[in-house]
Amino acid sequence: MATTVRRTVLTLPAAPVGPPNPLPALRPLDEMHAIDERTRAELPREMARQIGYEPLRTLLPVRVLDGYGRDRAPADLDAIVIENDHLRATVLPGLGGRIHSLHHKPTGRELLYRNPVFQPADFALNGAWYSGGIEWNIGATGHTTLSCAPLHAAVVPAPDGGRMVRLWEWERLRDLPFQVDLWLPADSAFLHVGVRIRNPHEKPAPVYWWSNIAVEEHATTRVLAPADEAWHFGYERSLRRVPVPEYRGADRTYPLRSEYPADYFYEVPPEARKWIASLDAAGQGLVQTSTDTLRGRKLFLWGSGRGGRRWQQWLTEPDTPGYAEIQAGLARTQLEHVRLDGGEEFSWLESYGPLAADPDTVHGEDWGAARAEVEARLADALPRETVDAAYEAWLPCADTEPATRLARGSGWGALEVLRAGHKLPGTPFDESTLDEEQAPWRELLTSGVLPEPRRVAPPGPSLVAPHWRDMLETAPADPLTEYHLGVAQWHAGDLAQAVRSWERGLALAPSRWPLLRCLAVADQEGGNGRRAAERYLEAFDDLCQERRDDGEAWTAALAALGREAIDALLAADRPADARSVWSRLRPAVRQRGRFRLAEARLLLAEGRPQEARAVFDEGFEVADLREGAEILNEVWAATTDDPLPDAYEYRMRPQG
């Protein structure tokens, strides 16, 4: 059959992502991939330099997504299917453009780990993320803020004259447009993926990219890559060079032979072909290869310990197969960002398909022979020259304008194109995609004035790039403008000026709580916890008086501010005031797992450990438990000396 592209609907049990957190993300969420200066000093010079190159100070202008729960109901997800005689790829444009499934038709095998549910969890840089399939990670160290966001999608002509699916968006952490082109040549068993990241600005930008591929994990699953060494990163936050495959008495290329979650960033020689494969007991599975620009390869494993298995269950349903991730990136490790000069671009080609190799050799004790066997079978199935030729054939098509539109992303790219007149052939950001979130910023751009909202509501999102900060500085200094200006100044590292802007806005603001909350964060960062607690309490009081209804936006604001206020008040040893905040939350909010945990902490602060233990005994689930967080075992240990129950075991590192 000729390659076809069609729309369809995928129905899955799904937990809604929920509304965005309306409080500006003045600090990044805790990212596990971080190392200390002493460790960095021992690394190769290029790696150390790229690890230190412009790490995130904030998540701005992106908003945190933490409004989801764990109640799932059948939901229809828009999907795009690309299909030929060999493969059927199912893509979810509304959820980061993820490839949900890659089905090998001749054998009936699913080549990926296909999650049977959509369950957000707190793994992305901005919160909501879900497991499974192939995800496109752009932005900064961690899972992309676009994990649960819509991308633009359209059909364009493929290099072989067939049809190709283009996904594109404006990545807002680094202010860069990117595209992902997917096509299946009519007679090919490999899905080709062309990726391009452009820097339309005059100044250089830090770039991060990793393609994360979830594959089913069994006792006999082995991951192979062309390397004899790897950089091991564990959740003790250490990075060290280790041998492959044996390390500390076990063959770590089998994911279930490790106890704790870990990353292995393979040291692939520059001249080697870039590939990584996951093969089962029969020597069958998935292989990914690419042109040389995508130099990094990695294995992520959950391990066989209690915490890793619990996370696996948390991200899907009980009694479903576990998964590991094989990954490919621009740098050797995910702690690094690569410089992209102004006006330049990165581009490369990836290919995904089935691989069958001799199982005795693949699972034999000779690591070199196992690698050579996989590389030989890959050369038979898809020669390196074929991948390079496919890349050269794709490059002229990367600028082709989309024909049939399949899905719509955000309007933020259109706003940037409108502002700067960027010329971005192949990835149109049309004015028709602008919506109410961009409307006030469009008016600031055209009139020089940030308009007052038409109704009382939590403030909309802030923009923080230098050009928007300049416009805010010259706009009339009303309280809302001062609020957004302070957010932009904070993002730029001008903390003192941000505080001055917020204090000026506070003097005349009819709505005081957004400014008070920002000032409270500034107090915390400045080490003044007592004043932060006072401002948080004042902000929460003001929000309770201003709230107009129990709609989604106000409930999200109350929950987000209440959570931060309780934390600040407990840190300042003010449990009575923390209790007053907790008691004014809506009953449905207090029943969320995050606030049941807060209740246990309150009870401990009030000297009531037995009642705190009872909260655990009754049972709760913290839907937005952060990857690597140990708060559950810390609070549990303060209530009792009993062992932590399995239901609360999410630890990702050895204890002690």
Short mmCIF file of N, CA, C and O in Angstrom, two decimals, residues 501-587:
data_model
loop_
_atom_site.label_atom_id
_atom_site.label_comp_id
_atom_site.label_asym_id
_atom_site.label_seq_id
_atom_site.Cartn_x
_atom_site.Cartn_y
_atom_site.Cartn_z
N SER A 501 9.14 47.19 41.78
CA SER A 501 7.97 47.26 40.90
C SER A 501 6.74 46.72 41.60
O SER A 501 5.65 47.31 41.53
N TRP A 502 6.87 45.59 42.28
CA TRP A 502 5.73 45.01 42.98
C TRP A 502 5.27 45.92 44.12
O TRP A 502 4.05 46.06 44.35
N GLU A 503 6.20 46.54 44.82
CA GLU A 503 5.80 47.44 45.91
C GLU A 503 5.10 48.68 45.37
O GLU A 503 4.13 49.16 45.98
N ARG A 504 5.57 49.21 44.23
CA ARG A 504 4.86 50.35 43.62
C ARG A 504 3.45 49.95 43.21
O ARG A 504 2.48 50.70 43.43
N GLY A 505 3.30 48.77 42.62
CA GLY A 505 1.97 48.32 42.22
C GLY A 505 1.05 48.10 43.40
O GLY A 505 -0.15 48.37 43.32
N LEU A 506 1.62 47.62 44.49
CA LEU A 506 0.82 47.31 45.67
C LEU A 506 0.15 48.54 46.25
O LEU A 506 -0.97 48.47 46.80
N ALA A 507 0.79 49.68 46.14
CA ALA A 507 0.26 50.90 46.75
C ALA A 507 -1.11 51.28 46.20
O ALA A 507 -1.93 51.85 46.93
N LEU A 508 -1.39 50.97 44.94
CA LEU A 508 -2.64 51.39 44.31
C LEU A 508 -3.49 50.22 43.81
O LEU A 508 -4.53 50.44 43.20
N ALA A 509 -3.06 49.00 44.07
CA ALA A 509 -3.71 47.84 43.46
C ALA A 509 -5.06 47.55 44.10
O ALA A 509 -5.15 47.41 45.32
N PRO A 510 -6.11 47.41 43.28
CA PRO A 510 -7.39 46.94 43.83
C PRO A 510 -7.33 45.46 44.18
O PRO A 510 -8.06 44.99 45.05
N SER A 511 -6.46 44.73 43.50
CA SER A 511 -6.25 43.30 43.77
C SER A 511 -4.83 43.15 44.29
O SER A 511 -3.86 43.23 43.55
N ARG A 512 -4.70 42.91 45.61
CA ARG A 512 -3.39 42.94 46.25
C ARG A 512 -2.70 41.57 46.30
O ARG A 512 -1.48 41.49 46.34
N TRP A 513 -3.47 40.51 46.28
CA TRP A 513 -2.89 39.20 46.55
C TRP A 513 -1.83 38.76 45.52
O TRP A 513 -0.83 38.14 45.93
N PRO A 514 -1.98 39.04 44.22
CA PRO A 514 -0.91 38.60 43.30
C PRO A 514 0.43 39.26 43.61
O PRO A 514 1.49 38.62 43.54
N LEU A 515 0.40 40.56 43.96
CA LEU A 515 1.63 41.27 44.28
C LEU A 515 2.20 40.82 45.61
O LEU A 515 3.42 40.64 45.76
N LEU A 516 1.33 40.61 46.60
CA LEU A 516 1.80 40.15 47.91
C LEU A 516 2.46 38.78 47.80
O LEU A 516 3.48 38.51 48.44
N ARG A 517 1.89 37.92 46.99
CA ARG A 517 2.49 36.59 46.81
C ARG A 517 3.87 36.71 46.19
O ARG A 517 4.81 36.02 46.62
N CYS A 518 4.04 37.54 45.18
CA CYS A 518 5.36 37.72 44.57
C CYS A 518 6.36 38.26 45.59
O CYS A 518 7.52 37.81 45.65
N LEU A 519 5.93 39.21 46.40
CA LEU A 519 6.81 39.76 47.43
C LEU A 519 7.16 38.70 48.48
O LEU A 519 8.28 38.68 49.02
N ALA A 520 6.23 37.81 48.77
CA ALA A 520 6.50 36.73 49.72
C ALA A 520 7.58 35.80 49.18
O ALA A 520 8.47 35.37 49.92
N VAL A 521 7.51 35.47 47.89
CA VAL A 521 8.55 34.63 47.29
C VAL A 521 9.90 35.33 47.37
O VAL A 521 10.93 34.72 47.69
N ALA A 522 9.91 36.65 47.09
CA ALA A 522 11.16 37.41 47.20
C ALA A 522 11.71 37.37 48.62
O ALA A 522 12.93 37.26 48.83
N ASP A 523 10.82 37.46 49.62
CA ASP A 523 11.27 37.35 51.00
C ASP A 523 11.89 35.99 51.28
O ASP A 523 12.93 35.89 51.94
N GLN A 524 11.26 34.94 50.79
CA GLN A 524 11.82 33.60 50.99
C GLN A 524 13.20 33.48 50.36
O GLN A 524 14.13 32.95 50.98
N GLU A 525 13.33 33.98 49.14
CA GLU A 525 14.62 33.90 48.47
C GLU A 525 15.68 34.74 49.19
O GLU A 525 16.86 34.43 49.13
N GLY A 526 15.23 35.78 49.86
CA GLY A 526 16.16 36.63 50.61
C GLY A 526 16.41 36.15 52.02
O GLY A 526 17.11 36.83 52.78
N GLY A 527 15.84 35.01 52.41
CA GLY A 527 16.08 34.45 53.73
C GLY A 527 15.22 35.02 54.83
O GLY A 527 15.48 34.78 56.01
N ASN A 528 14.17 35.78 54.48
CA ASN A 528 13.30 36.38 55.48
C ASN A 528 11.99 35.60 55.56
O ASN A 528 10.95 36.01 55.05
N GLY A 529 12.06 34.43 56.18
CA GLY A 529 10.90 33.55 56.23
C GLY A 529 9.74 34.10 57.03
O GLY A 529 8.58 33.85 56.71
N ARG A 530 10.02 34.87 58.08
CA ARG A 530 8.94 35.39 58.90
C ARG A 530 8.11 36.42 58.13
O ARG A 530 6.88 36.41 58.17
N ARG A 531 8.79 37.32 57.42
CA ARG A 531 8.04 38.30 56.63
C ARG A 531 7.31 37.62 55.47
O ARG A 531 6.19 38.01 55.12
N ALA A 532 7.93 36.59 54.89
CA ALA A 532 7.25 35.85 53.83
C ALA A 532 5.96 35.25 54.34
O ALA A 532 4.91 35.32 53.67
N ALA A 533 6.00 34.66 55.53
CA ALA A 533 4.79 34.05 56.10
C ALA A 533 3.71 35.10 56.31
O ALA A 533 2.52 34.86 56.01
N GLU A 534 4.08 36.26 56.81
CA GLU A 534 3.10 37.33 57.03
C GLU A 534 2.48 37.77 55.71
O GLU A 534 1.26 37.98 55.62
N ARG A 535 3.29 37.92 54.69
CA ARG A 535 2.76 38.35 53.39
C ARG A 535 1.88 37.27 52.78
O ARG A 535 0.87 37.57 52.14
N TYR A 536 2.26 36.02 52.94
CA TYR A 536 1.41 34.95 52.41
C TYR A 536 0.05 34.96 53.09
O TYR A 536 -0.99 34.79 52.44
N LEU A 537 0.04 35.16 54.39
CA LEU A 537 -1.24 35.18 55.11
C LEU A 537 -2.09 36.35 54.65
O LEU A 537 -3.30 36.20 54.41
N GLU A 538 -1.48 37.51 54.48
CA GLU A 538 -2.21 38.68 54.00
C GLU A 538 -2.72 38.45 52.58
O GLU A 538 -3.86 38.82 52.24
N ALA A 539 -1.90 37.83 51.74
CA ALA A 539 -2.31 37.54 50.37
C ALA A 539 -3.50 36.59 50.35
O ALA A 539 -4.47 36.79 49.59
N PHE A 540 -3.47 35.55 51.19
CA PHE A 540 -4.57 34.59 51.20
C PHE A 540 -5.85 35.25 51.71
O PHE A 540 -6.94 35.00 51.17
N ASP A 541 -5.74 36.08 52.73
CA ASP A 541 -6.91 36.81 53.21
C ASP A 541 -7.52 37.66 52.10
O ASP A 541 -8.74 37.70 51.92
N ASP A 542 -6.66 38.35 51.35
CA ASP A 542 -7.14 39.22 50.28
C ASP A 542 -7.81 38.42 49.17
O ASP A 542 -8.86 38.81 48.65
N LEU A 543 -7.22 37.27 48.83
CA LEU A 543 -7.82 36.43 47.79
C LEU A 543 -9.19 35.92 48.22
O LEU A 543 -10.14 35.89 47.43
N CYS A 544 -9.32 35.52 49.47
CA CYS A 544 -10.62 35.03 49.96
C CYS A 544 -11.69 36.11 49.86
O CYS A 544 -12.86 35.83 49.56
N GLN A 545 -11.32 37.37 50.10
CA GLN A 545 -12.28 38.47 50.01
C GLN A 545 -12.61 38.81 48.56
O GLN A 545 -13.73 39.19 48.25
N GLU A 546 -11.63 38.64 47.66
CA GLU A 546 -11.83 39.05 46.28
C GLU A 546 -12.51 37.98 45.44
O GLU A 546 -13.16 38.29 44.44
N ARG A 547 -12.38 36.73 45.81
CA ARG A 547 -12.90 35.62 44.98
C ARG A 547 -14.37 35.85 44.64
O ARG A 547 -15.19 36.12 45.51
N ARG A 548 -14.65 35.72 43.35
CA ARG A 548 -16.00 36.02 42.86
C ARG A 548 -16.92 34.81 42.80
O ARG A 548 -18.12 34.93 42.84
N ASP A 549 -16.35 33.61 42.65
CA ASP A 549 -17.18 32.42 42.50
C ASP A 549 -16.33 31.19 42.80
O ASP A 549 -15.18 31.31 43.20
N ASP A 550 -16.92 30.03 42.61
CA ASP A 550 -16.21 28.78 42.81
C ASP A 550 -15.83 28.14 41.48
O ASP A 550 -15.73 26.92 41.38
N GLY A 551 -15.64 28.99 40.46
CA GLY A 551 -15.25 28.48 39.16
C GLY A 551 -13.82 27.98 39.15
O GLY A 551 -13.06 28.11 40.12
N GLU A 552 -13.43 27.42 38.01
CA GLU A 552 -12.14 26.75 37.88
C GLU A 552 -10.97 27.68 38.17
O GLU A 552 -10.03 27.31 38.87
N ALA A 553 -11.00 28.90 37.64
CA ALA A 553 -9.86 29.81 37.78
C ALA A 553 -9.65 30.22 39.24
O ALA A 553 -8.52 30.22 39.75
N TRP A 554 -10.74 30.59 39.91
CA TRP A 554 -10.61 31.02 41.30
C TRP A 554 -10.23 29.86 42.21
O TRP A 554 -9.43 30.01 43.15
N THR A 555 -10.80 28.68 41.96
CA THR A 555 -10.45 27.51 42.77
C THR A 555 -8.98 27.16 42.62
O THR A 555 -8.29 26.83 43.59
N ALA A 556 -8.48 27.25 41.38
CA ALA A 556 -7.06 26.97 41.14
C ALA A 556 -6.18 27.98 41.88
O ALA A 556 -5.15 27.62 42.46
N ALA A 557 -6.58 29.25 41.86
CA ALA A 557 -5.80 30.28 42.55
C ALA A 557 -5.80 30.04 44.06
O ALA A 557 -4.75 30.14 44.72
N LEU A 558 -6.96 29.72 44.61
CA LEU A 558 -7.06 29.51 46.05
C LEU A 558 -6.23 28.30 46.49
O LEU A 558 -5.53 28.34 47.51
N ALA A 559 -6.30 27.21 45.70
CA ALA A 559 -5.54 26.02 46.05
C ALA A 559 -4.04 26.28 45.96
O ALA A 559 -3.27 25.89 46.84
N ALA A 560 -3.61 26.95 44.89
CA ALA A 560 -2.18 27.20 44.69
C ALA A 560 -1.63 28.12 45.77
O ALA A 560 -0.56 27.85 46.35
N LEU A 561 -2.33 29.21 46.05
CA LEU A 561 -1.85 30.14 47.06
C LEU A 561 -1.95 29.52 48.45
O LEU A 561 -1.06 29.71 49.30
N GLY A 562 -3.02 28.78 48.70
CA GLY A 562 -3.16 28.13 49.99
C GLY A 562 -2.03 27.15 50.28
O GLY A 562 -1.50 27.09 51.40
N ARG A 563 -1.67 26.40 49.26
CA ARG A 563 -0.59 25.42 49.44
C ARG A 563 0.72 26.12 49.80
O ARG A 563 1.42 25.71 50.73
N GLU A 564 1.07 27.18 49.07
CA GLU A 564 2.30 27.90 49.36
C GLU A 564 2.23 28.58 50.73
O GLU A 564 3.23 28.62 51.46
N ALA A 565 1.07 29.13 51.06
CA ALA A 565 0.94 29.82 52.34
C ALA A 565 1.10 28.86 53.51
O ALA A 565 1.77 29.18 54.51
N ILE A 566 0.49 27.68 53.41
CA ILE A 566 0.62 26.69 54.49
C ILE A 566 2.08 26.32 54.68
O ILE A 566 2.58 26.25 55.81
N ASP A 567 2.79 26.06 53.59
CA ASP A 567 4.21 25.71 53.69
C ASP A 567 5.01 26.83 54.38
O ASP A 567 5.85 26.56 55.25
N ALA A 568 4.76 28.08 53.97
CA ALA A 568 5.51 29.20 54.54
C ALA A 568 5.18 29.40 56.01
O ALA A 568 6.07 29.70 56.83
N LEU A 569 3.92 29.26 56.38
CA LEU A 569 3.52 29.46 57.77
C LEU A 569 4.05 28.35 58.67
O LEU A 569 4.46 28.60 59.82
N LEU A 570 4.05 27.11 58.18
CA LEU A 570 4.63 26.03 58.98
C LEU A 570 6.14 26.23 59.15
O LEU A 570 6.69 25.98 60.22
N ALA A 571 6.80 26.69 58.08
CA ALA A 571 8.24 26.95 58.18
C ALA A 571 8.54 28.05 59.18
O ALA A 571 9.62 28.06 59.79
N ALA A 572 7.60 28.98 59.36
CA ALA A 572 7.78 30.08 60.32
C ALA A 572 7.22 29.74 61.70
O ALA A 572 7.12 30.63 62.55
N ASP A 573 6.86 28.46 61.90
CA ASP A 573 6.34 27.99 63.20
C ASP A 573 5.07 28.74 63.59
O ASP A 573 4.92 29.20 64.72
N ARG A 574 4.15 28.83 62.63
CA ARG A 574 2.85 29.46 62.88
C ARG A 574 1.74 28.49 62.51
O ARG A 574 0.97 28.70 61.57
N PRO A 575 1.62 27.36 63.23
CA PRO A 575 0.62 26.35 62.86
C PRO A 575 -0.82 26.84 62.96
O PRO A 575 -1.67 26.40 62.19
N ALA A 576 -1.11 27.74 63.88
CA ALA A 576 -2.49 28.23 64.00
C ALA A 576 -2.90 28.99 62.74
O ALA A 576 -4.02 28.82 62.23
N ASP A 577 -2.00 29.83 62.23
CA ASP A 577 -2.32 30.55 61.00
C ASP A 577 -2.37 29.60 59.80
O ASP A 577 -3.19 29.77 58.89
N ALA A 578 -1.49 28.60 59.79
CA ALA A 578 -1.55 27.60 58.72
C ALA A 578 -2.87 26.86 58.76
O ALA A 578 -3.49 26.59 57.72
N ARG A 579 -3.34 26.55 59.96
CA ARG A 579 -4.65 25.89 60.10
C ARG A 579 -5.77 26.77 59.59
O ARG A 579 -6.72 26.30 58.95
N SER A 580 -5.67 28.08 59.82
CA SER A 580 -6.74 28.98 59.34
C SER A 580 -6.79 29.01 57.82
O SER A 580 -7.86 29.13 57.24
N VAL A 581 -5.63 28.91 57.17
CA VAL A 581 -5.62 28.85 55.71
C VAL A 581 -6.24 27.53 55.25
O VAL A 581 -7.12 27.52 54.38
N TRP A 582 -5.82 26.45 55.84
CA TRP A 582 -6.32 25.12 55.44
C TRP A 582 -7.84 25.05 55.61
O TRP A 582 -8.54 24.52 54.75
N SER A 583 -8.35 25.62 56.67
CA SER A 583 -9.79 25.51 56.96
C SER A 583 -10.64 26.32 55.98
O SER A 583 -11.84 26.06 55.84
N ARG A 584 -10.03 27.32 55.31
CA ARG A 584 -10.81 28.15 54.37
C ARG A 584 -10.75 27.63 52.93
O ARG A 584 -11.38 28.22 52.05
N LEU A 585 -10.03 26.58 52.70
CA LEU A 585 -10.04 25.96 51.38
C LEU A 585 -11.37 25.23 51.18
O LEU A 585 -12.01 24.77 52.13
N ARG A 586 -11.77 25.10 49.95
CA ARG A 586 -13.01 24.38 49.66
C ARG A 586 -12.87 22.93 50.12
O ARG A 586 -11.79 22.33 50.03
N PRO A 587 -13.96 22.32 50.60
CA PRO A 587 -13.87 20.92 51.06
C PRO A 587 -13.29 19.98 50.01
O PRO A 587 -12.51 19.09 50.34
#
